[in-house]
Coordinates of C-alpha atoms and ligand atoms in Angstrom, one line a residue:
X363 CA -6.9 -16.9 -40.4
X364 CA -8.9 -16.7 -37.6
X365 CA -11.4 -14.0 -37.3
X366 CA -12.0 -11.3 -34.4
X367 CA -15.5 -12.2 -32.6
X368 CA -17.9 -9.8 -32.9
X369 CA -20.8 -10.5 -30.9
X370 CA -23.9 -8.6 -31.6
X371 CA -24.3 -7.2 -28.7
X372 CA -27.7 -5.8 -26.9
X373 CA -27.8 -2.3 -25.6
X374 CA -29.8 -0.3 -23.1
X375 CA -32.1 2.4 -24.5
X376 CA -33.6 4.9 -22.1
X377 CA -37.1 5.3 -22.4
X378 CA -39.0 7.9 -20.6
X379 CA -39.3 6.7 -16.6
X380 CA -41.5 4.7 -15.2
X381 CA -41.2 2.4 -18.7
X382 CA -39.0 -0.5 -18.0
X383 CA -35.7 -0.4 -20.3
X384 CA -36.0 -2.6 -23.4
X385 CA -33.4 -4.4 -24.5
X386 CA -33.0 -4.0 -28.8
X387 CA -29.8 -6.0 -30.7
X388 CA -28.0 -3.6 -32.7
X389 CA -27.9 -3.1 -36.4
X390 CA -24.9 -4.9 -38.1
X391 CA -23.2 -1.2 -39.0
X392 CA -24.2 -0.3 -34.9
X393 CA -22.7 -3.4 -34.0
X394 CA -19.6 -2.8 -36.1
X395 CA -19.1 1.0 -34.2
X396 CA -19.8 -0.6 -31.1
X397 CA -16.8 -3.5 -32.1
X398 CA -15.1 -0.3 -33.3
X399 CA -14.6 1.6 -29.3
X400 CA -14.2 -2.1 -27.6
X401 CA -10.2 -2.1 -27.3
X402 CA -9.5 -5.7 -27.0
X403 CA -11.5 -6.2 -30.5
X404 CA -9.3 -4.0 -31.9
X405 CA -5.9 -5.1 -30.2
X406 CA -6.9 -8.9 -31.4
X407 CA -7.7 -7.1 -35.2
X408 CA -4.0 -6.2 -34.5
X409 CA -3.4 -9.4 -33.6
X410 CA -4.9 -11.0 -36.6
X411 CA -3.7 -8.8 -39.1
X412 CA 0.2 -9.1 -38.0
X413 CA -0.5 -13.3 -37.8
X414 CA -1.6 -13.2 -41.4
X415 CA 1.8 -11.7 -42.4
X416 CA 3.9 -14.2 -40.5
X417 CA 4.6 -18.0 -40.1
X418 CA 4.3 -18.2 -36.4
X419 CA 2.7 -21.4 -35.0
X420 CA -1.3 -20.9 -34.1
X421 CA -0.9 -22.6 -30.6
X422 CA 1.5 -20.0 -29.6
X423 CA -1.1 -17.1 -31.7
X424 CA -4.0 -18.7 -29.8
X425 CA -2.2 -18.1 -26.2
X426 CA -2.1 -14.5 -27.0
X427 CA -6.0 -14.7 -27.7
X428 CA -6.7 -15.4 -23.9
X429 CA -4.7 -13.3 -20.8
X430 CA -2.8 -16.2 -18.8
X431 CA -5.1 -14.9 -15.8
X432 CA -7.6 -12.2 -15.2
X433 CA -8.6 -11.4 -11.9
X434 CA -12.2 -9.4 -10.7
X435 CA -12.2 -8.1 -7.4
X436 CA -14.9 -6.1 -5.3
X437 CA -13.1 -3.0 -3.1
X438 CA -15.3 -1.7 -0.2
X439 CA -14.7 1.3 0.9
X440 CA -16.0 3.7 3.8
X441 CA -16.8 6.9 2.2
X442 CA -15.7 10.4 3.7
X443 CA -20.2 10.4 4.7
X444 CA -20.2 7.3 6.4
X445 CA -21.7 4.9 3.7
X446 CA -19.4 1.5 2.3
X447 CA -19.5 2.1 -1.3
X448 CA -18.1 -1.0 -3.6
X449 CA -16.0 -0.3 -6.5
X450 CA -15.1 -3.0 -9.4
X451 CA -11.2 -3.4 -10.4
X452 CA -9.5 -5.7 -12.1
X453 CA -5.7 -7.3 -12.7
X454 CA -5.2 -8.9 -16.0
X455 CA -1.8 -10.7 -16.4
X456 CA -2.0 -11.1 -20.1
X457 CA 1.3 -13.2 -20.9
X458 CA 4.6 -13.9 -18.8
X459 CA 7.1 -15.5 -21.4
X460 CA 9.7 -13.1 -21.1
X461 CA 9.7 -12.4 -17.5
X462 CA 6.8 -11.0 -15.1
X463 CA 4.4 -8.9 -16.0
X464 CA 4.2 -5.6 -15.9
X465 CA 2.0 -2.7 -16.3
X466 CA 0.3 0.0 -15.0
X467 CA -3.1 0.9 -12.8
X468 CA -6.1 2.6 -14.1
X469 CA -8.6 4.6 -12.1
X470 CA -11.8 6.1 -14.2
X471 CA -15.9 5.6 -15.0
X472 CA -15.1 4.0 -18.4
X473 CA -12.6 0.6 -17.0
X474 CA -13.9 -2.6 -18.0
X475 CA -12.2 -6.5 -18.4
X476 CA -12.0 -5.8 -21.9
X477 CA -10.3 -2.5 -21.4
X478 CA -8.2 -3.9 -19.0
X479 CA -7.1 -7.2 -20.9
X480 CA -6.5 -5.0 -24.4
X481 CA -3.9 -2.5 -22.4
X482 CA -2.3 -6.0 -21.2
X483 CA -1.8 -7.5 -24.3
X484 CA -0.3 -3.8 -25.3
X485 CA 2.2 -4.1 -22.5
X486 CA 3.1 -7.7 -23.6
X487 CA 3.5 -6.4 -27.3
X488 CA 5.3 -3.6 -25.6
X489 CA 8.1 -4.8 -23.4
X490 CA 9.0 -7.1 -26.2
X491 CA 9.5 -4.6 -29.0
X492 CA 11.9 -2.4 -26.7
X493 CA 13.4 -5.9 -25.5
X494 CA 12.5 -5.9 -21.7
X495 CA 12.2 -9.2 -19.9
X496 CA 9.0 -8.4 -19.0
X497 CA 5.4 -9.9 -19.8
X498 CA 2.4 -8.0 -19.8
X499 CA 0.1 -7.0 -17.3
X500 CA -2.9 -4.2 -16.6
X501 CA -5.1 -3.3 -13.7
X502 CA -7.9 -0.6 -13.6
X503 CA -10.7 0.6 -11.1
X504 CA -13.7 1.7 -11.8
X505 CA -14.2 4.8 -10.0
X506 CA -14.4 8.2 -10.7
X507 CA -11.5 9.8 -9.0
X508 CA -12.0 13.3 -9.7
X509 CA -15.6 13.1 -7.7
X510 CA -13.5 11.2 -4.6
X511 CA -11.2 12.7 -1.7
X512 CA -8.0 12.0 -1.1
X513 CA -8.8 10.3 2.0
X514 CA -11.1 7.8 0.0
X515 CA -8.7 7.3 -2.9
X516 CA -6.3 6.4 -0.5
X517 CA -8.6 3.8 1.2
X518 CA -9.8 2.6 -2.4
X519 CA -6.1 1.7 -3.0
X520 CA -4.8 0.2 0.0
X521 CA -8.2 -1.9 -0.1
X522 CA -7.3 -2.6 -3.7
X523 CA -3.7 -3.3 -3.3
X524 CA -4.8 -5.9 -0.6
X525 CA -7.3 -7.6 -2.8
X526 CA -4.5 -8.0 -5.7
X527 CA -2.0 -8.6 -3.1
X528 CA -1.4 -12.6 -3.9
X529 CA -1.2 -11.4 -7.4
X530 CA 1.6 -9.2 -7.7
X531 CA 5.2 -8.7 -6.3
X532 CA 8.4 -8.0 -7.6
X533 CA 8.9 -11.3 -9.2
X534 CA 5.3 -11.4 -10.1
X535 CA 3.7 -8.9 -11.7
X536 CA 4.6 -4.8 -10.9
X537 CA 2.0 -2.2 -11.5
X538 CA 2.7 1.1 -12.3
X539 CA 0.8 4.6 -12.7
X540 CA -2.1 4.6 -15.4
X541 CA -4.5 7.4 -16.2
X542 CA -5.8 9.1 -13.2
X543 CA -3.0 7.5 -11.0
X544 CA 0.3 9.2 -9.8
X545 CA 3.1 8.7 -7.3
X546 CA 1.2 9.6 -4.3
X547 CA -1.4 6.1 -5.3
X548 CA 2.0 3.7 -6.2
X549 CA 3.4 5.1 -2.2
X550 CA 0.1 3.6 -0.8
X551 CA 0.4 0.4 -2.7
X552 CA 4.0 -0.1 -1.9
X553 CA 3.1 0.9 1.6
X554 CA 0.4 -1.5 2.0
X555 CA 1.9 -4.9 0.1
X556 CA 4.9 -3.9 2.3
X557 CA 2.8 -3.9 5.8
X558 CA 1.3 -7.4 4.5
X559 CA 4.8 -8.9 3.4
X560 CA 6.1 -7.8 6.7
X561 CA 9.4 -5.3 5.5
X562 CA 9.6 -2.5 2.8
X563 CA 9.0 -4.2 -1.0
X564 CA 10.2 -1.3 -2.7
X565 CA 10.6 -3.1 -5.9
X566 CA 6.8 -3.9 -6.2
X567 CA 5.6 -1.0 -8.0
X568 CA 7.3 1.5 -10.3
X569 CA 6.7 5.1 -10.7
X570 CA 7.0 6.2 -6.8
X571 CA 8.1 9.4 -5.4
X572 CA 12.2 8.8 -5.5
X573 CA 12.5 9.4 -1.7
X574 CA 11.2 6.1 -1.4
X575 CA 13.0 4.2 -4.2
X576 CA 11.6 6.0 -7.1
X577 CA 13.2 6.3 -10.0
X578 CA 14.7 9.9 -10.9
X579 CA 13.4 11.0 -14.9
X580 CA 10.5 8.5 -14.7
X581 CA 7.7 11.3 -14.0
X582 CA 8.8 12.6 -17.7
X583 CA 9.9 9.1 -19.1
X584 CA 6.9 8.6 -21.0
X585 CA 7.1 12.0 -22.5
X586 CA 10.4 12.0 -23.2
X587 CA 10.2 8.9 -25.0
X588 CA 7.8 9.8 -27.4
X589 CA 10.6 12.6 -27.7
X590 CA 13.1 10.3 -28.3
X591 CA 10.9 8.3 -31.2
X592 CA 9.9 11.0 -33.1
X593 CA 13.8 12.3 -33.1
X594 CA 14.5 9.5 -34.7
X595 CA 11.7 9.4 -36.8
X596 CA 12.5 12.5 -38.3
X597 CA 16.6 11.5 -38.7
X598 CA 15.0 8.3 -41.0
X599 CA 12.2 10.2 -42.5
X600 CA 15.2 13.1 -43.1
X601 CA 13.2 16.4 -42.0
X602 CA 14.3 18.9 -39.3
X603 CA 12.1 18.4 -36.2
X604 CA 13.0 21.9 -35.4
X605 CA 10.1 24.3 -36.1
X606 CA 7.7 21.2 -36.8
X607 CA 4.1 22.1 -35.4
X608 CA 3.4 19.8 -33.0
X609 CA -0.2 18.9 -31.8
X610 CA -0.6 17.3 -28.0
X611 CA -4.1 15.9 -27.3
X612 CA -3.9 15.0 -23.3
X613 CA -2.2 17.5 -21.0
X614 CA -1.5 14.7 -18.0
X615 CA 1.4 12.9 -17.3
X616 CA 2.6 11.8 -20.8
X617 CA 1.2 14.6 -22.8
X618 CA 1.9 17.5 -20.6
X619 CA 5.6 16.2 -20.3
X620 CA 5.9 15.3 -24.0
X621 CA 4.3 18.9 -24.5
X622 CA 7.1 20.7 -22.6
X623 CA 10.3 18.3 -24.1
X624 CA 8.9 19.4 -27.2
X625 CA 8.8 23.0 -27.2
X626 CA 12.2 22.6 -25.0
X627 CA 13.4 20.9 -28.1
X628 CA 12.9 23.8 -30.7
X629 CA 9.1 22.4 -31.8
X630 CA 6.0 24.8 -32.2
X631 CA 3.9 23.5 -29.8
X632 CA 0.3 24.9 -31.6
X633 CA -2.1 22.4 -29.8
X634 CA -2.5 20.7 -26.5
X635 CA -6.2 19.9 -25.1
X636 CA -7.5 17.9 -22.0
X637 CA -10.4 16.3 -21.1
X638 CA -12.7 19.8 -21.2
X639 CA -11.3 21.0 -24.7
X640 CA -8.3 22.0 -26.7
X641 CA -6.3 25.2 -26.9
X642 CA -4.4 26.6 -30.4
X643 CA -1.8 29.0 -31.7
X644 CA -0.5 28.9 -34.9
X645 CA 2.2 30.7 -33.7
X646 CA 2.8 28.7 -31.0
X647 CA 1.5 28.4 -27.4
X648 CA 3.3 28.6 -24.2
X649 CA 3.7 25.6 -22.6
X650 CA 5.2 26.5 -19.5
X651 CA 2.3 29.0 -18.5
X652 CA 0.0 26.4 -19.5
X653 CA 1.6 24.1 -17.6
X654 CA 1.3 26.6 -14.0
X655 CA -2.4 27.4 -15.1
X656 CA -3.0 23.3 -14.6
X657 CA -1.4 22.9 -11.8
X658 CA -3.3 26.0 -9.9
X659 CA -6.6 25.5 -11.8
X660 CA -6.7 22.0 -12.3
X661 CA -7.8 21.9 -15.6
X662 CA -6.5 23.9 -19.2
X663 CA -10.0 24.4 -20.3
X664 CA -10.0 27.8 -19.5
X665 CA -6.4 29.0 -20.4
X666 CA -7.2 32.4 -21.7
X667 CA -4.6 33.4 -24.2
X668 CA -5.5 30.9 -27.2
X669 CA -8.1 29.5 -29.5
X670 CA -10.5 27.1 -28.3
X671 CA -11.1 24.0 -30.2
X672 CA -13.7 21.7 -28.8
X673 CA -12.2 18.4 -27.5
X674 CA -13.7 16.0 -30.0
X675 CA -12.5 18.2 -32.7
X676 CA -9.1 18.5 -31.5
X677 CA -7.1 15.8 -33.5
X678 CA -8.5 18.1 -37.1
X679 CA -5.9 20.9 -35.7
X680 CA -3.6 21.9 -38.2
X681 CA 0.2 20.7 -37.4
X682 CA 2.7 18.7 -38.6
X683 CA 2.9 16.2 -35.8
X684 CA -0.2 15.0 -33.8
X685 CA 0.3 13.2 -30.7
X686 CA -2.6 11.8 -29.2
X687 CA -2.1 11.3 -25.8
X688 CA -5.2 10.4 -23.4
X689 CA -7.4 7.7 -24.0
X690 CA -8.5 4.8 -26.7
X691 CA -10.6 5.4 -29.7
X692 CA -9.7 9.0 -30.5
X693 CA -9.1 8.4 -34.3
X694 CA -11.7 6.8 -35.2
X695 CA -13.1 6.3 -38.8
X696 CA -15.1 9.3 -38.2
X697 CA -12.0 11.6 -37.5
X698 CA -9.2 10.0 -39.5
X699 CA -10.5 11.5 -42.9
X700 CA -10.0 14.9 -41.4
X701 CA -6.3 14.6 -39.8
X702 CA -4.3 17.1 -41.4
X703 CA -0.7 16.0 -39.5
X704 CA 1.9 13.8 -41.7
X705 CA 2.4 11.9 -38.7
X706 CA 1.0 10.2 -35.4
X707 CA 3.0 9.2 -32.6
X708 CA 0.7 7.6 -30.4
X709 CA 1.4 8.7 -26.9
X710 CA -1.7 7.0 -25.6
X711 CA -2.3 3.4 -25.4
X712 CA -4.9 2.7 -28.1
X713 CA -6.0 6.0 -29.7
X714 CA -6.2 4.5 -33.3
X715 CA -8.9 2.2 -34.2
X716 CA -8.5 -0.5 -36.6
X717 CA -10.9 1.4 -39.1
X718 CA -8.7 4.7 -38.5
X719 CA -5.7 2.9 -39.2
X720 CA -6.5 1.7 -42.7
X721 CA -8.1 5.3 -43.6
X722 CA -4.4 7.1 -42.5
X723 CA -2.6 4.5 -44.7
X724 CA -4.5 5.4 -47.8
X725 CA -3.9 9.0 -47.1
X726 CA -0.1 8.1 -46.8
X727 CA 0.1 9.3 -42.9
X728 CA 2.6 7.6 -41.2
X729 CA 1.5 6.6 -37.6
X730 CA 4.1 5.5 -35.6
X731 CA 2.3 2.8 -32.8
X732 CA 2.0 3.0 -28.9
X733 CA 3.8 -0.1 -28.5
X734 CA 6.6 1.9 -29.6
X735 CA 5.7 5.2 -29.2
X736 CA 5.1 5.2 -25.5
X737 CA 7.4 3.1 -23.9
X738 CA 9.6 5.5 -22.4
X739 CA 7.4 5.1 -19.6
X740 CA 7.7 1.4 -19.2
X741 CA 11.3 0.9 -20.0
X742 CA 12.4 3.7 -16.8
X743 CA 9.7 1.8 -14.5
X744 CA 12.1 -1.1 -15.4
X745 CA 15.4 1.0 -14.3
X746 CA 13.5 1.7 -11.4
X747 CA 13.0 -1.9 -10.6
X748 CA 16.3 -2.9 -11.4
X749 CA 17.7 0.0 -9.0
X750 CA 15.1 -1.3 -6.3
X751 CA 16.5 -4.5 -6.4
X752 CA 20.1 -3.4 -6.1
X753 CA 19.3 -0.9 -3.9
X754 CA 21.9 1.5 -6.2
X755 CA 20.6 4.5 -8.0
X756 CA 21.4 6.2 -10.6
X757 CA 21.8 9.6 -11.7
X758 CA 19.2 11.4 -14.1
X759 CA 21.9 11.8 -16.7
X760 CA 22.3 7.9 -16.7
X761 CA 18.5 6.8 -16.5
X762 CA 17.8 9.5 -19.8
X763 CA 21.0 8.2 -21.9
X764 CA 20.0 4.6 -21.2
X765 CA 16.8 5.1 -22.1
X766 CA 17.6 6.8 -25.4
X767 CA 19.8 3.7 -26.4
X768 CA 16.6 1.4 -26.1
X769 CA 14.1 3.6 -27.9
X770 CA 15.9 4.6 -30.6
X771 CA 17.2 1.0 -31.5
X772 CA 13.5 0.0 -31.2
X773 CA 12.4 2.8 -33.7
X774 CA 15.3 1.6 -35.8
X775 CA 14.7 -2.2 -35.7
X776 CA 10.8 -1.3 -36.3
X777 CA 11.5 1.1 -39.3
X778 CA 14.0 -1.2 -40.9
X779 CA 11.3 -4.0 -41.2
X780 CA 8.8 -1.2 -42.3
X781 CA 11.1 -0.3 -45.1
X782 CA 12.3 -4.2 -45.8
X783 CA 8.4 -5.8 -45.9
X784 CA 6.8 -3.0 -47.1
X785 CA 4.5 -2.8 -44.2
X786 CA 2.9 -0.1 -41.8
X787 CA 5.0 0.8 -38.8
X788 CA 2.5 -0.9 -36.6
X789 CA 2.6 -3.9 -38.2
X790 CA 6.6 -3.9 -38.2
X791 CA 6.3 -3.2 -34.2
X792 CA 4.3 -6.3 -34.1
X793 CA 6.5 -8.8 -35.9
X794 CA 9.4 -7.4 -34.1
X795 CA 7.8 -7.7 -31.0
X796 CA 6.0 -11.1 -32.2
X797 CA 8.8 -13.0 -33.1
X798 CA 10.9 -12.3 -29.9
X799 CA 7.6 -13.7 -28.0
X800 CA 7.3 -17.1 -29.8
X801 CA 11.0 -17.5 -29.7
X802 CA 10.4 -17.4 -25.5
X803 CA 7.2 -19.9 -26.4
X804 CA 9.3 -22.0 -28.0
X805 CA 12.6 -22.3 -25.9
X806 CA 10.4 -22.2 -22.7
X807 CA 8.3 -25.4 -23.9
X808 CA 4.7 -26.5 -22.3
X809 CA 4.6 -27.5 -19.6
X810 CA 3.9 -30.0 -17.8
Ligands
NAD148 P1 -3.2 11.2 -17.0 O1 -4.3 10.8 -16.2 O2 -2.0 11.8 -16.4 O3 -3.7 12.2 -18.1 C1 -4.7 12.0 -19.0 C2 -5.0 13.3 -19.8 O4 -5.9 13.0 -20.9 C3 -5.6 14.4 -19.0 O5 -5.1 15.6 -19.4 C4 -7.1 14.3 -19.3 O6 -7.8 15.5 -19.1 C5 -7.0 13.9 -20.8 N1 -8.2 13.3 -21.4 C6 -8.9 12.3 -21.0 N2 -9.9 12.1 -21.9 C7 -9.7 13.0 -22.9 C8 -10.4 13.2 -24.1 N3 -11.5 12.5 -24.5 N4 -9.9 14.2 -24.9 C9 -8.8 14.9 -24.6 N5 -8.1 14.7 -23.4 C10 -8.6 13.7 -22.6 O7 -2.8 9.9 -17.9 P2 -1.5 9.5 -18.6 O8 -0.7 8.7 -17.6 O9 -0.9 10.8 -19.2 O10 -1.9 8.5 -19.7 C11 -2.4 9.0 -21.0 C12 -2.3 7.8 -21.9 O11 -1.0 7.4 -22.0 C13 -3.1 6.6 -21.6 O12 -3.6 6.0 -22.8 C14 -2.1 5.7 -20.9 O13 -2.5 4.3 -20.9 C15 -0.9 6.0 -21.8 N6 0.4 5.7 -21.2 C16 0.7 6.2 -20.0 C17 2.0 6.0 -19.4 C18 2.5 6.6 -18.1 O14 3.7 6.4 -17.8 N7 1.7 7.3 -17.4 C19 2.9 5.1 -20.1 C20 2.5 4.6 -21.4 C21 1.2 4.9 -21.9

């Protein structure tokens, strides 16, 4: 089997000014943590460790080791001061078997290639394990948003959009929104591929404001489908999700939704945490005034009527359920010994390193895996391109009770091969989705 490279890689110490930086190779064990937070070493771990447990040919294994196309462009941008500042971004289109790619855009400091092409093969693993004809696809600039106005976020994206434009369309590739990306940013990208094709394009980008083909239930569709899994979940597992505590790390668009569908739902939410820390009640917090302190402060760091847990300490919480919901490499080796939950559902794309992953298997926690977990999200950006297309929409009754039929036959197919091999849930989401990917290999051919 082939193994995951692992460069050793050198790293920038900091010296007191005016020495020059030195450049020092790491340590093997340094090396190792610094494989450990570099996402697309761990998706291809992922990769590896599902091939070993299959008999799928190593050309079609090997295609899935390298995106179909990556693409690095530079974005100028006049600042709101007057200077041309020149961001980085990037549009991986990781495979397109099963139909164009799809996925969403990222703006924040930490977006690199390898970030980018590890959430692409995610969305390819994805959209085949809930069975949409789609391929898989990322994009991400590096920026930090919260230090930018709206006025240079919008030039930033229509500069963006124009520099992808050749890339994408709605046979192509469609982005979506990403962390730190919203409506508002997909309305300027449809906007501006529209003014370049020369009439509206609604249908090449998902997650818009529905006055301009949005879909309606797709701001919560991510949310809601982590809802929807863990439902499920507990109907095979055979527990009452009523009254489980339920911990929420991430209070944006997937965790603050899945937050408020959970509570809705007859769950004690006890924990939910952003980017500037954590809050807990063992009683159980209230969402909804959480929710209006966010929107008029920005931020639940200082929501007074809770316990404060410190942000990296967050996923310790005691609960039942722990949903971590913002970024990669939250549960990490260092972390996963201290989990107290009986289960994951990984609302993020990422969260669980490799290392994690075997340390919550000993300890006989279930995790259930993003490719599953979260692709409410992904499967109502595709009603919302379907509607685009036919220019008929549907009613939010119709988009929520189609999109419960697709995850809960996922979660079914996955845990039914989790029971039948005897394997992790992860790795069932990956021969599910694996083998409905080399079947497209195979019946498409090579060509020429
Ligand atoms: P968002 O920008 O709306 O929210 C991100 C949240 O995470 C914010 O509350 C932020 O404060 C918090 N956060 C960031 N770093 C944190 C940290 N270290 N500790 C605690 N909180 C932290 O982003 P989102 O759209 O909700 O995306 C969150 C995750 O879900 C990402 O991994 C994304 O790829 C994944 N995802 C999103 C969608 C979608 O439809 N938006 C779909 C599938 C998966």
């Amino acid at each position: 089997m082939p193994t995951v490279r692992r460069k050793s890689m050198p790293v920038k110490t900091a010296p007191p000014a005016p020495k020059k930086t030195v450049e020092v190779p790491l340590s093997p064990s340094a090396a190792a943590a610094a494989a450990e937070e570099n996402p697309w070493h761990q998706a291809m771990a992922q990769l590896d460790r599902a091939a070993a447990h299959m008999n799928i040919e190593p050309f079609i294994l090997d295609r899935l080791r390298h995106p179909k196309r990556t693409l690095t462009v530079s974005i100028p941008v006049r600042m709101d001061d007057g200077t041309v500042k020149i961001f980085e971004g990037y549009r991986v289109h990781h495979n397109m078997d099963r139909g164009p790619a799809k996925g969403g855009i990222r703006y924040h400091p930490s977006v690199s290639l390898d970030e980018v092409k590890a959430l692409a093969f995610w969305m390819t693993m994805k959209c085949a394990v809930v069975n949409l004809p789609y391929g898989g696809a990322k994009g991400g600039v590096v920026c930090n948003p919260k230090e930018m106005s709206i006025g240079e976020i919008e030039r930033m994206t229509r500069r963006f959009t124009t520099e992808i434009a050749s890339f994408i369309g709605p046979d192509k590739d469609i982005p979506a929104p990403d962390v730190n990306t919203n409506p508002q940013i997909m309305s300027w990208l449809m906007d501006t591929y529209s003014q370049i094709h020369g009439s509206s394009v609604p249908g090449v980008v998902t997650g818009k404001p529905v006055d301009i083909g949005g879909s309606l239930g797709r701001q919560e569709a991510t949310g809601r489908g982590v809802f929807y899994d863990t439902r499920e979940l507990a109907t095979l597992e055979r527990f009452d999700l009523r009254g489980q505590r339920v911990a929420i790390q991430g209070f944006g668009n997937v965790g603050g939704n899945a937050a408020r569908i959970f509570q809705e739902r007859g769950c004690r939410v006890v924990g939910v945490s952003d980017v500037g820390g954590g809050l807990y009640r063992a009683s159980g917090l209230d969402v909804e005034a959480i929710w209006r302190w966010r929107q008029k402060h920005g931020s639940i760091e200082k929501y007074p009527d809770a316990e404060k847990v410190a942000a990296d300490k967050f996923v310790e919480v005691p609960c039942d359920i722990l949903i971590p919901a913002a970024m990669e490499n939250t549960i990490t080796k260092a972390n996963a010994g201290k989990i107290q939950a009986k289960y994951i559902v990984e609302g993020a794309n990422g969260p669980t390193t490799t290392e994690a992953d075997e340390i919550l298997a000993k300890r006989g926690i279930m995790v259930v895996p993003d490719i599953l977990a979260n692709a409410g999200g992904v499967t109502v950006s595709y009603f919302e391109w379907v509607q685009d297309i036919q220019a008929f929409f549907w009613s939010e009754k119709d988009v929520n009770a189609k999109l419960q039929d697709i995850i809960v036959k996922a979660m079914r197919e996955v845990y039914e091969i989790h029971k039948r091999e005897k394997v992790d849930m992860r790795l069932a989401a990956f021969i599910l989705g694996l083998n409905r990917l080399a079947a497209a290999v195979r019946m498409r051919g090579l060509f020429p």
